[in-house]
XYZ file of C-alpha atoms in Angstrom:
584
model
C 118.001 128.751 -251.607
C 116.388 127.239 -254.903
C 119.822 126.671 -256.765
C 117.386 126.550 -259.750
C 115.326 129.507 -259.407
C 117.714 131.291 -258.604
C 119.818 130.419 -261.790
C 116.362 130.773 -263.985
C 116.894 134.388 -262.446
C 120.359 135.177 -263.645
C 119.379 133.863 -266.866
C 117.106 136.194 -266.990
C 119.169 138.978 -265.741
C 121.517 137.833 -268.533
C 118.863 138.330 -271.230
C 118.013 141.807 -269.757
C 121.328 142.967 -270.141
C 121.773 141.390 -273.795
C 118.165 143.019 -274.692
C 119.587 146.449 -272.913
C 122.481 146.568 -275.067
C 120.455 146.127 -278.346
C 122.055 142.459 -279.088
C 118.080 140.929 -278.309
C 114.985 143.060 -279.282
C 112.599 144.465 -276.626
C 109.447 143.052 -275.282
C 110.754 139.603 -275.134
C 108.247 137.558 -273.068
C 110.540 135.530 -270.820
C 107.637 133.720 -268.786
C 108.621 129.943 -270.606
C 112.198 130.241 -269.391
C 113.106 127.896 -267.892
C 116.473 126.140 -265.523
C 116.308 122.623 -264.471
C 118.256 119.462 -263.709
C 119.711 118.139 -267.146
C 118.078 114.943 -267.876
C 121.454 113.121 -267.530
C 123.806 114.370 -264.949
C 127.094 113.831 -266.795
C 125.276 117.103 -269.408
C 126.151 119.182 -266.001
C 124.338 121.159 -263.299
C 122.163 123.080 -264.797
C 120.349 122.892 -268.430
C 118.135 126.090 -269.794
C 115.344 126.394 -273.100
C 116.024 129.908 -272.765
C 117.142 130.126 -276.652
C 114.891 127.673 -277.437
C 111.723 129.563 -276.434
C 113.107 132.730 -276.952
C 114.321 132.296 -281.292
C 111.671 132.448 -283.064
C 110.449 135.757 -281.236
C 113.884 136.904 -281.351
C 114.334 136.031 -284.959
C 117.320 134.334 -284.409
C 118.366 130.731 -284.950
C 118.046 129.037 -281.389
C 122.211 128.319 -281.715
C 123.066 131.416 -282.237
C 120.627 133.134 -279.485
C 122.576 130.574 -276.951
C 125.928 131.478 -278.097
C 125.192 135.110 -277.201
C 123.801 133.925 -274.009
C 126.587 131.319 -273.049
C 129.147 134.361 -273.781
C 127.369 136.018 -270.740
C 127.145 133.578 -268.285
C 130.577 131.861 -268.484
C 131.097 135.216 -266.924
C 129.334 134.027 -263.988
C 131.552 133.357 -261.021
C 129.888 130.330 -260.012
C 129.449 129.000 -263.242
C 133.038 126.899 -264.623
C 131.297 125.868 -268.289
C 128.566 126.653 -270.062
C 127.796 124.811 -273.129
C 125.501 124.393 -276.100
C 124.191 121.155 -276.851
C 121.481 119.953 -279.549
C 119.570 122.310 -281.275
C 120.082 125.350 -278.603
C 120.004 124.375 -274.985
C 122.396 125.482 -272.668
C 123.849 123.264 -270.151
C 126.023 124.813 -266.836
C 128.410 123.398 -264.726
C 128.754 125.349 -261.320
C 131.748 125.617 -259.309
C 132.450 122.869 -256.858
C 132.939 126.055 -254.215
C 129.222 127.285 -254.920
C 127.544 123.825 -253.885
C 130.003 123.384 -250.863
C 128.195 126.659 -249.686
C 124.957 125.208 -250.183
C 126.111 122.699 -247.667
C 127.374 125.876 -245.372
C 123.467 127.279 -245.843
C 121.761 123.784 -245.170
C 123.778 123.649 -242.037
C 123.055 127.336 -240.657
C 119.156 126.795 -241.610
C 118.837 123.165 -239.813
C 115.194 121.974 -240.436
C 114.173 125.306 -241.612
C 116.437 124.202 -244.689
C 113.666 124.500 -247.936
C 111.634 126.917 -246.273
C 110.082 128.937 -249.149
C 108.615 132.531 -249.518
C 106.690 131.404 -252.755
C 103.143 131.068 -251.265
C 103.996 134.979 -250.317
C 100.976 134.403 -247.714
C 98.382 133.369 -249.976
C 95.254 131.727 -247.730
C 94.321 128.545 -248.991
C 92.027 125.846 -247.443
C 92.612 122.187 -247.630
C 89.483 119.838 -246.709
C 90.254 116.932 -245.780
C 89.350 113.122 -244.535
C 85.509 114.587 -244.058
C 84.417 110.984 -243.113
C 80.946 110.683 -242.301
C 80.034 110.651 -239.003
C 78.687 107.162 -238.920
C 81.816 104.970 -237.171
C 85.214 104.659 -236.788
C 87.226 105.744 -239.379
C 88.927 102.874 -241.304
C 92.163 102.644 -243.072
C 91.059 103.998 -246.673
C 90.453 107.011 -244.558
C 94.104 106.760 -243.198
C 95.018 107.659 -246.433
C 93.489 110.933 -247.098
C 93.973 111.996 -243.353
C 97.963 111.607 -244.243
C 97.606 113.260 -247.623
C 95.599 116.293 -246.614
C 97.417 116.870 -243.453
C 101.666 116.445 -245.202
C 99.921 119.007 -247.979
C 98.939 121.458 -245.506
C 102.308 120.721 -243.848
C 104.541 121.642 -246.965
C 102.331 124.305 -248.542
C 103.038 125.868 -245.052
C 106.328 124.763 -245.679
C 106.216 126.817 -248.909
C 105.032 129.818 -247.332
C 101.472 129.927 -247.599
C 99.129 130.586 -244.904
C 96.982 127.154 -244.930
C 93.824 126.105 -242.947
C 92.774 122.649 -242.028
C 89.179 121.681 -242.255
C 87.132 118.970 -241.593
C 83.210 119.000 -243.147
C 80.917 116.821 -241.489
C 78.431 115.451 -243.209
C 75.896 115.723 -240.828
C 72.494 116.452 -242.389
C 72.163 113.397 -245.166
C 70.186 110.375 -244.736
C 73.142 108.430 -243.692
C 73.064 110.347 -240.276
C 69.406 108.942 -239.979
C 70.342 105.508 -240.032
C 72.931 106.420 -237.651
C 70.478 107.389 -235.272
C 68.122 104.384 -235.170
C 70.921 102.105 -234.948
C 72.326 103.686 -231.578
C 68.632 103.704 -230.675
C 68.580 99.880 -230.955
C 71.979 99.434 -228.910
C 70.478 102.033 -226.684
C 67.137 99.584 -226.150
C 69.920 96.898 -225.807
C 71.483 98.846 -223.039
C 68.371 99.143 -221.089
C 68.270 95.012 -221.124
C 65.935 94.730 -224.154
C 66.497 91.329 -226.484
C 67.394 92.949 -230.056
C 68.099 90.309 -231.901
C 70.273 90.336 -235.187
C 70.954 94.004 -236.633
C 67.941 94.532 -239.393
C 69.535 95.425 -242.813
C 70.583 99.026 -243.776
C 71.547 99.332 -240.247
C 75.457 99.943 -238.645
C 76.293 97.171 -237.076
C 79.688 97.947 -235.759
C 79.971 97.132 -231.795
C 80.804 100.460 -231.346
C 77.752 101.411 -231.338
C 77.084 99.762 -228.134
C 79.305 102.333 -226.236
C 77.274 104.930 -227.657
C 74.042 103.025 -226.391
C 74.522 102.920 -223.131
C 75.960 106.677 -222.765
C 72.444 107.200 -224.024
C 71.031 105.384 -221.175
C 72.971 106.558 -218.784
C 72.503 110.559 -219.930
C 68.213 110.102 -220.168
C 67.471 107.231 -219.091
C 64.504 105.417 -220.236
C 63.024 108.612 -221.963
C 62.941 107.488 -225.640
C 62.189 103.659 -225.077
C 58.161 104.773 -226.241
C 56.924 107.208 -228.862
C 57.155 107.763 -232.204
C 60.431 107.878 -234.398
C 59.895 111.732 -235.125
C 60.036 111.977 -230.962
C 63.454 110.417 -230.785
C 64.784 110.855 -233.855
C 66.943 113.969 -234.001
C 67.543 114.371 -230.078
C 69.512 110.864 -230.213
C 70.511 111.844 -233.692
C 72.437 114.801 -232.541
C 73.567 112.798 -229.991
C 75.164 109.858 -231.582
C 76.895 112.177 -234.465
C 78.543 114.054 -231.402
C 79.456 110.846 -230.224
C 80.702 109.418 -233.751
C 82.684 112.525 -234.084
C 84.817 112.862 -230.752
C 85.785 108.996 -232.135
C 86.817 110.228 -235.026
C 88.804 113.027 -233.387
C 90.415 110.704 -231.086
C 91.524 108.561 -234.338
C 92.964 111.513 -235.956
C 95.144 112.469 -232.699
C 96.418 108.887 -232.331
C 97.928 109.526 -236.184
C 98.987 112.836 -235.401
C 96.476 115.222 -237.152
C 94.694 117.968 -235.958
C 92.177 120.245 -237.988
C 91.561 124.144 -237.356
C 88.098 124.139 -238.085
C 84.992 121.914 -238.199
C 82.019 122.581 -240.483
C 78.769 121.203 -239.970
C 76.405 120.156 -243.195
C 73.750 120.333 -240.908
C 74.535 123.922 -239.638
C 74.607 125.329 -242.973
C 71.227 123.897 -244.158
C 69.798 124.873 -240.937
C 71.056 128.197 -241.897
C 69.234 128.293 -245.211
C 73.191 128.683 -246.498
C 71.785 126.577 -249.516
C 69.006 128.922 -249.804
C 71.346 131.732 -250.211
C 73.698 130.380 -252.940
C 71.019 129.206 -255.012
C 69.660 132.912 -254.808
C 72.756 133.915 -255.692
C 73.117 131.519 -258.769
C 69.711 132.370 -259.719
C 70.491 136.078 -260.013
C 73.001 135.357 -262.695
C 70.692 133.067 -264.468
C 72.798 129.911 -263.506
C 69.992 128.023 -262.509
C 66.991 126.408 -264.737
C 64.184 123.885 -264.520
C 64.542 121.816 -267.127
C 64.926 117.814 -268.396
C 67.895 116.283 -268.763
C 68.446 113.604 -271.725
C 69.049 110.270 -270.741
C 72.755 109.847 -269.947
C 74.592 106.797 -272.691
C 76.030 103.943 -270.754
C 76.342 103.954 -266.820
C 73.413 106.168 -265.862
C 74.740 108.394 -262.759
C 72.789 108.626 -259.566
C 71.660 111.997 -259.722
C 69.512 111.441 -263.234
C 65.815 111.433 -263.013
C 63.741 111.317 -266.017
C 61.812 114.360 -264.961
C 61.484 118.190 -264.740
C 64.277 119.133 -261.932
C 66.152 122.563 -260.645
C 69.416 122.062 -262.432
C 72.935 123.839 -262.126
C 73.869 125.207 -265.202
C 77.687 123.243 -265.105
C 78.495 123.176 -268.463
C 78.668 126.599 -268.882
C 81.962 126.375 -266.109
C 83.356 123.351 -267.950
C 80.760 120.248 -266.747
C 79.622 117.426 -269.093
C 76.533 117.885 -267.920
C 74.225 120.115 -266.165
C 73.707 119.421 -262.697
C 70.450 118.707 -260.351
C 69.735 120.372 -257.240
C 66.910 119.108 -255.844
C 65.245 115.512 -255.194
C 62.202 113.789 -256.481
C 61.096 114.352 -252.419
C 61.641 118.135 -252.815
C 65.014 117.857 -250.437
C 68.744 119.248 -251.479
C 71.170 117.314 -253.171
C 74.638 116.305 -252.076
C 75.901 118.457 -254.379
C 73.495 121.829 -253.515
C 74.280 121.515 -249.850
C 78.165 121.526 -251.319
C 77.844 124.732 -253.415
C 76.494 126.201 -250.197
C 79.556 125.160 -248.590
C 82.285 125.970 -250.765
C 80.168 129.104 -251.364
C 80.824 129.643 -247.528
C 84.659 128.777 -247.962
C 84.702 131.591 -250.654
C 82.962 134.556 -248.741
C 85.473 133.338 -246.036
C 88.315 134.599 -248.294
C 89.477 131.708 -249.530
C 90.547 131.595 -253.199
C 92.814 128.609 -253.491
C 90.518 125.858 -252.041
C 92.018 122.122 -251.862
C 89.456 118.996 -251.463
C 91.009 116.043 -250.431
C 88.712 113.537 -251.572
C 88.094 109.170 -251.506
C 88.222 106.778 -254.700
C 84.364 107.471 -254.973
C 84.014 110.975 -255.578
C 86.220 110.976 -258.943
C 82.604 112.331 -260.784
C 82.322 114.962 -258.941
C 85.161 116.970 -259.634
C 84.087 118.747 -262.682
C 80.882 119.788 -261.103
C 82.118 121.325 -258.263
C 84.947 123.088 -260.390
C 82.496 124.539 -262.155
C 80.423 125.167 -259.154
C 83.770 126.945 -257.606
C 84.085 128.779 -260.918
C 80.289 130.033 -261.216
C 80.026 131.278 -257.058
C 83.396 132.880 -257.256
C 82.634 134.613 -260.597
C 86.003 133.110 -261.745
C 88.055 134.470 -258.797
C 88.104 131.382 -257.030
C 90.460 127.749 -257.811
C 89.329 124.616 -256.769
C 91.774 121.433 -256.424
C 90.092 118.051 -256.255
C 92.965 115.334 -255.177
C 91.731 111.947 -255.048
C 92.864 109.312 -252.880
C 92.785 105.775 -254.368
C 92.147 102.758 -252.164
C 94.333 100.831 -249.834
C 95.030 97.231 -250.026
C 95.572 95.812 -246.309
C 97.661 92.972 -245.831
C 99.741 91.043 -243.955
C 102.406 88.843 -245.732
C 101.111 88.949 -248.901
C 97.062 88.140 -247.707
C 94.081 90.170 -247.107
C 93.650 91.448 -243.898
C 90.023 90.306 -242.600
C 87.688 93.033 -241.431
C 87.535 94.409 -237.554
C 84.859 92.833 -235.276
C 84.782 95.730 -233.745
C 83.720 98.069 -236.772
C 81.607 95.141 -238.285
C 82.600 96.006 -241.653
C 85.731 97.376 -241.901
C 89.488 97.738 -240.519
C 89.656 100.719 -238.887
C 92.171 103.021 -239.030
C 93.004 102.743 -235.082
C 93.775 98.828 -235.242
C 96.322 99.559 -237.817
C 98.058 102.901 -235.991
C 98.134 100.446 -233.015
C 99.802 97.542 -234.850
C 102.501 99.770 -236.430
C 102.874 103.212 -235.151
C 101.728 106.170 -236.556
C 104.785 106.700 -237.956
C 105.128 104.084 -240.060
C 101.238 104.622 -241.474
C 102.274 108.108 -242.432
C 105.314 107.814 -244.251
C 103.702 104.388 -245.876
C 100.753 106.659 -247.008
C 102.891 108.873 -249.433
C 105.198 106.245 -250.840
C 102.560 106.260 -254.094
C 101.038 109.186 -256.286
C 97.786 109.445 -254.379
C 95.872 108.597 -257.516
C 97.557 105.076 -257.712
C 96.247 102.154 -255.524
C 98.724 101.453 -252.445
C 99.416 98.055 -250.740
C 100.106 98.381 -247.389
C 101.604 95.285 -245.618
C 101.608 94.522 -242.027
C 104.744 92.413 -242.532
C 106.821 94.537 -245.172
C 106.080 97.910 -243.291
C 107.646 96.519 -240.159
C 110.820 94.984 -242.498
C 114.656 96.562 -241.646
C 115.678 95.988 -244.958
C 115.988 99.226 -248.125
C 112.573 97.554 -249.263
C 111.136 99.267 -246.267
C 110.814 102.925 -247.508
C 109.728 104.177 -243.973
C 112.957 102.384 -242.249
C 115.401 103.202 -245.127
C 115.066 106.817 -244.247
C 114.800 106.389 -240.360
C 117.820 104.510 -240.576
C 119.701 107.090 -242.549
C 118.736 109.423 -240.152
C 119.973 107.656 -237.157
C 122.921 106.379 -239.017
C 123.768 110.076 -239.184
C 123.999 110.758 -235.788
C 125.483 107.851 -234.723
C 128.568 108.999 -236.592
C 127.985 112.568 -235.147
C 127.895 110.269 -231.166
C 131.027 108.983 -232.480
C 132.930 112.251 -233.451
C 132.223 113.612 -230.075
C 133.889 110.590 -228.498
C 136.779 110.379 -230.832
C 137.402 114.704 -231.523
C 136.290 115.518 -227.554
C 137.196 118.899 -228.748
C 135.803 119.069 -231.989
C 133.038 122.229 -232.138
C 130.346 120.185 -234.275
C 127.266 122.060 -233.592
C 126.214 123.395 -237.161
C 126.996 127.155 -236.907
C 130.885 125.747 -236.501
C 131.092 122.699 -238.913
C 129.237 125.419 -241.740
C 132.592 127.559 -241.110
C 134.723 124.603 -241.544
C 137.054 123.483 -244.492
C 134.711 122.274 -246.390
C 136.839 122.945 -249.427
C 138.892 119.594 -248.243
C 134.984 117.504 -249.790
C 136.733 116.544 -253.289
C 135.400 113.123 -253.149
C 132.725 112.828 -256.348
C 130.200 110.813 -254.054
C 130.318 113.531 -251.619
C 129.938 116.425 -253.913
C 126.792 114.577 -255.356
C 125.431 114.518 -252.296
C 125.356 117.696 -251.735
C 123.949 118.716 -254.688
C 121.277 116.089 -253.791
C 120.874 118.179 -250.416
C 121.171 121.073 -252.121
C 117.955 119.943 -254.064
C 115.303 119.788 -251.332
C 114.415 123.506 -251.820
C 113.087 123.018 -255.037
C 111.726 119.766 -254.007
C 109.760 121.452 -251.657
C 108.345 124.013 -253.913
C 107.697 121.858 -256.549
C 105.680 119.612 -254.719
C 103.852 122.313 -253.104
C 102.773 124.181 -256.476
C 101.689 120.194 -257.875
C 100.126 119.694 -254.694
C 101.786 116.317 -254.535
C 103.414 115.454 -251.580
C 104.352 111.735 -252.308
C 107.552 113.817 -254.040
C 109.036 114.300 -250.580
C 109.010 110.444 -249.992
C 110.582 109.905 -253.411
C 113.322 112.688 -252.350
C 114.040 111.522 -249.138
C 114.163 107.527 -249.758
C 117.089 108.698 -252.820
C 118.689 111.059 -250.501
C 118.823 108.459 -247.498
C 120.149 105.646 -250.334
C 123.016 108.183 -251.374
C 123.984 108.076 -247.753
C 123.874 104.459 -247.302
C 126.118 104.036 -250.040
C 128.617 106.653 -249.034
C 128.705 105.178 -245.404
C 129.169 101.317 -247.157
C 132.457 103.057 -249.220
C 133.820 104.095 -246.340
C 133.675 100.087 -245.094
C 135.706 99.171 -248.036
C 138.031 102.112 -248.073
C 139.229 103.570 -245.066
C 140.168 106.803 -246.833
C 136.591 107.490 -247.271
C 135.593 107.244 -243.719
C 133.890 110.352 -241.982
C 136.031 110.062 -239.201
C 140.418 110.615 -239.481
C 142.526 110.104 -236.986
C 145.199 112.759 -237.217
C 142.695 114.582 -239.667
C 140.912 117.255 -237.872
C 139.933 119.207 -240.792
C 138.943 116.785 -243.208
C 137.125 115.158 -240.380
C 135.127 118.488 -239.763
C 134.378 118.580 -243.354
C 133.213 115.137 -243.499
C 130.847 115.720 -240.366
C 129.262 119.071 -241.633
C 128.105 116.478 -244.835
C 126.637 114.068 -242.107
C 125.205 116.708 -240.332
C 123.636 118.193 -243.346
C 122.437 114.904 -244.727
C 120.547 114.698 -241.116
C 119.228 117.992 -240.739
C 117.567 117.722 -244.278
C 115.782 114.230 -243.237
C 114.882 115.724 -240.276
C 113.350 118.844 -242.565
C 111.364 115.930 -244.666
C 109.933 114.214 -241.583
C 108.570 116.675 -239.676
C 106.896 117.781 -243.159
C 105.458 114.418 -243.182
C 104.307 114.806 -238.737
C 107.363 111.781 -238.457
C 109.742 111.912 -235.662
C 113.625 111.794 -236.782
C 114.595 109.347 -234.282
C 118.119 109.391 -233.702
C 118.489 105.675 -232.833
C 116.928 102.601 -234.087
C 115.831 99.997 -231.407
């Protein structure tokens, strides 16, 4: 349960009732009313605006609206105070029996603790890594890979009905290039002297794998003729290739996607075509000049009469071109044509998890969302800023294997996919992240990814403990939920399990942000709470979890373990981590 929502709701069951009995006028728009954490604990549990937001349409001053709202809920059996403080906001303290059973639910749910109905089954597609199909992926691609695929994880989580898609970009220039640089390790591969790689080319050693599979599938059949013979036959071929690399670098760092859309497919399909016909009908698209942009000019301005999007009627700075000097599609048709596809799919809540490059083109394709959907549609854009790889404070140098890059395999083999995930989410994803070889492999609190693991384990070593100690001790959760919990007085263990108790709405607030580095922030608190509670019973052997000669209090002690666990556990398999139950 969401302690908060559902306080929010008896608040507004209160003001019902005070509106039904004449004390508050009708139609009363409730919608801003709020019930969240106060912003210092020691205020209480719980702290409402409801008076605040509600006065002035109430015509009453916000102090007295609250008094006639306190007088109502200090009637509320879990609530032991309920105070006014400031100008009119209304702070509750809740019964020390209502968050014990919080502990009881956490316990009977186990990991399915924070599982949410508030996505009611909405569809919504997340996009994401979408690397093109050109080489290994590297370890700025790490990052949105993680991001996209924890997102989809807790909007599930939250109870929406998600799908995880990859675009390939398939049919750009870039694919070209591609295509006569696997032809030139494929010449290699039939014992031909290349040379150095000419410019513009890839010149990754991968490459050579994908030469001589060409060789050894036809042969010497494209060593003569011209380009336009070869071109898209070992084309095709090497994006194939490319692309069941990438898929193997996604499943060594745990992430699988549902469906796979192909740029080229769509264009082939005259899916650009269509969209533009569409557009067109609703007199969205023009041929016109665009002015000269001031400063930075952006790639997509020409100085001449172009086929233009008309953006800033859906919010752009700018209209937008769809065609090139060369008569071709733009990036940005071809992605109206897919987004366009995501839409007639059914998708109205679309998510694009996006690199450090593509920050321009949000607005455009929000408006281009806006305009194909007629409105009906949302579009997301999260971008993921870059990664800084190092190893004790340096640079790490690029992989001779990729030729240009560290790739995103060298680094899941280093450390463990694991560690790359939870490292991935301990900043916002619009903040630069430093990711250290050395640091991310530390057993120290500094180490966000072993701080939490640790707790974790810690927990269940105590639990490996009990069972040695209390041989007949019941401690499997159903049992310790229906124990005496009432005998948790402590104030450290209380707080904890309102900090437990918080992971619900941690869960759905992260979900409706769409910002999943919340969890990590959550958990790594959560774990420290722990930490310090297990270090106080060092010092004071009162405090331990375990009492000899104290059954009860001992059972108490161990459903708070047990619940501390199952709630990392709930985190980490959010985030695709396992909740190892001892550290090696």
């Amino acid at each position: 349960m969401n302690v908060f929502k559902y306080f929010r709701a008896e608040i507004i069951r209160e003001l019902d009732d005070l509106v039904a009995t004449g004390r508050l006028p009708a139609g009363l728009d409730f919608a801003r009313v709020a019930a969240e954490p106060p912003r210092e604990a020691g205020h209480g549990d719980i702290s409402t605006n409801a008076a605040m937001v509600l006065a002035k349409p109430a015509q009453l001053k916000p102090r007295d609206l609250a008094a006639l709202l306190v007088e109502h809920l200090r009637a509320h059996s879990a609530v032991v105070s309920a105070d006014i403080a400031g100008p009119g906001f209304i702070n509750l303290r809740l019964a020390d029996s209502f968050w014990r059973q919080q502990l009881a639910d956490a316990l009977v749910a186990g990991q399915a603790y924070g599982d949410s109905d508030m996505g009611r089954g909405e569809r919504v597609n997340v996009e994401y890594v979408s690397a093109n199909p050109t080489g290994p992926m590297h370890v700025g691609h790490a990052r949105g890979a993680v991001f996209g695929d924890v997102l989809a994880a807790l909007l599930t989580k939250a109870g929406y009905d998600v799908t995880r898609e990859y675009y390939i970009n398939d049919a750009g220039a870039q694919v070209d290039v591609l295509a006569r640089s696997a032809h030139l390790r494929y010449r290699e591969a039939l014992g031909e002297k290349i040379g150095s790689i000419p410019d513009g080319y890839y010149p990754g050693d991968y490459l050579c794998d994908v030469g001589v599979a060409l060789a050894d599938r036809d042969g010497k059949r494209w060593l003569v003729g011209e380009e336009n013979a070869w071109l898209a036959p070992v084309r095709d071929f090497s994006v194939e290739a490319m692309m069941d690399l990438i898929r193997r670098d996604l499943d060594a760092l745990g992430i699988e996607h549902a469906v796979f859309s192909s740029e080229r497919a769509l264009v082939e399909a005259r899916r650009v075509e269509d969209v533009l016909a569409f557009l067109e009908s609703r007199g969205l698209v023009y041929v016109g000049t665009l002015d000269p942009p001031k400063g930075k000019t952006p790639e997509d301005w020409e100085p001449r009469p172009q086929t233009l999007f008309r953006a800033t009627q859906f919010g752009d700075d700018v209209d937008r071109p769809l065609k090139k000097s060369d008569g071709s599609w733009t990036y940005f048709a071809a992605d109206i044509a897919y987004h366009f596809d995501k839409f007639q799919r059914g998708f109205l809540n679309m998510i694009d998890v996006l690199g450090a490059d593509h920050f321009g083109y949000i607005k455009r394709m929000q408006a281009a969302v806006k305009a194909i959907s007629d409105g009906k549609a949302a579009l997301d854009v999260k971008i993921c800023q870059l990664v800084n790889l190092l190893d004790q404070g340096e640079p790490v140098k690029m992989s001779k294997r990729a030729g240009t890059f560290v790739t995103l395999r060298d680094v899941v083999d280093r450390v463990g996919k694991d560690v790359v995930r939870f490292i991935m989410l301990t900043r916002r994803n619009d903040q630069p992240l430093d990711f250290d070889f050395a640091k991310v492999q530390e057993k120290t609190r500094d180490n966000p990814v072993f701080y939490v693991q640790y707790a974790h384990a810690r927990a269940h070593s105590v639990l490996r403990n009990a069972r040695e100690t209390l041989p007949g001790l019941d401690l499997s959760p159903a049992a310790l939920a229906q124990g005496a919990l009432d005998r948790l007085t402590d104030l450290a263990e209380l707080a904890l399990i309102k900090s437990m108790a918080a992971w619900p709405r941690v869960v759905e607030s992260a979900a409706e942000s769409h910002e999943p580095h919340r969890l990590a922030f959550y958990l790594y608190d959560l774990a420290a709470e722990f930490h310090a509670l297990w270090n106080r019973g060092n010092e004071d052997a009162t405090l331990r979890f375990l009492i000899p000669g104290d059954a009860n209090l001992s059972a108490a002690r161990l459903a708070l373990v047990s619940g501390v666990a199952s709630v990392i556990a709930s985190g980490l398999n959010v985030f695709g981590v396992e909740p190892v139950e001892e550290m090696r």
